[in-house]
Amino acid sequence: MTRFFQIYQALVICGGLFLAPSICAAPPPSLTQSQDTILEAATTSKKAAAAAASSAAQASLAEDLAAAQSASDDLAKFLVQAEVPVPADNTATADEPADTKPLEVTPGPSDTVINCSGGMYFDADAGVLVYLKNVVVKDPRYDLSGADELKIFFAKKPVEAKPAESATESASPATPDAKTNAKSPLGGDIGAKFGDVERIVATGAVRIDQKPVAGKEAIKASGRVFTYHLKEDRIILSGGYPWFTQGTTYMRAKKPNLTLQLFPKTGSFNTQGEWEMGGNLEQKKKGSP
């Protein structure tokens, strides 16, 4: 539950960034080569890994169902040979098992809801949670749509060195430790390996629409790639023809695959390549507090 709370908290923070001051401060440094490399690695598709994991799961499920059916057949043969009567309403070879019902959920007004049509995939080694195909995020403060993939990266926790055992402890018989034995049946405690959300990366025809807020001009933005680094409070829009609007002010790339980097809380930003900025500045001035 803690892991899901961190995911939703990060997405809520992502939406809250658009409540920051207007973009008007001095530009920050441009992206470095190492930052470009990190961005390229983060946007690499996880579809193949997800498909492989899904295929393995389906194969394992088929094997489990075959084993279960074989056990049921063996049980039925045993009951016949042993002449054990079986109630008619509880036979071991029932034609159709009872079906489960879908979970009914009514999201609250403050809830963040993520929908996707291509499944979800968590890479426990890399600490990456991936939502696949037609990803839509509905948040009280913003909507994110058009994403083909949405990745949430978790920071890895440093490995703590174990204290050296004393001669007495090493000579004593091992005793079970409640903490070390309390492992998840799904493969260990994920929270023990990873910390907070580090960054969020969405790829596709990504669009973000801020919900109207009193006293603030709504922000809309779009790009082939949208990334948000939580600790650095840094957003990057790139790929395709990225654009950004706030009220009557706009910025748009004039050529494909350009980059807009911005720091919402401070209002700092910078672009690369040929961009255009415009809008009704007089109207914005009159509407400003």
Short mmCIF file of C-alpha atoms in Angstrom, two decimals, residues 100-108 111:
data_model
loop_
_atom_site.label_atom_id
_atom_site.label_comp_id
_atom_site.label_asym_id
_atom_site.label_seq_id
_atom_site.Cartn_x
_atom_site.Cartn_y
_atom_site.Cartn_z
CA THR A 100 -16.11 -13.77 -9.81
CA LYS A 101 -17.70 -10.33 -9.92
CA PRO A 102 -15.83 -7.18 -10.93
CA LEU A 103 -14.82 -4.83 -8.14
CA GLU A 104 -17.16 -1.87 -7.93
CA VAL A 105 -15.28 1.35 -7.17
CA THR A 106 -16.53 4.92 -7.06
CA PRO A 107 -13.52 7.28 -7.07
CA GLY A 108 -13.71 10.14 -4.60
CA ASP A 111 -8.64 10.50 -5.92
#
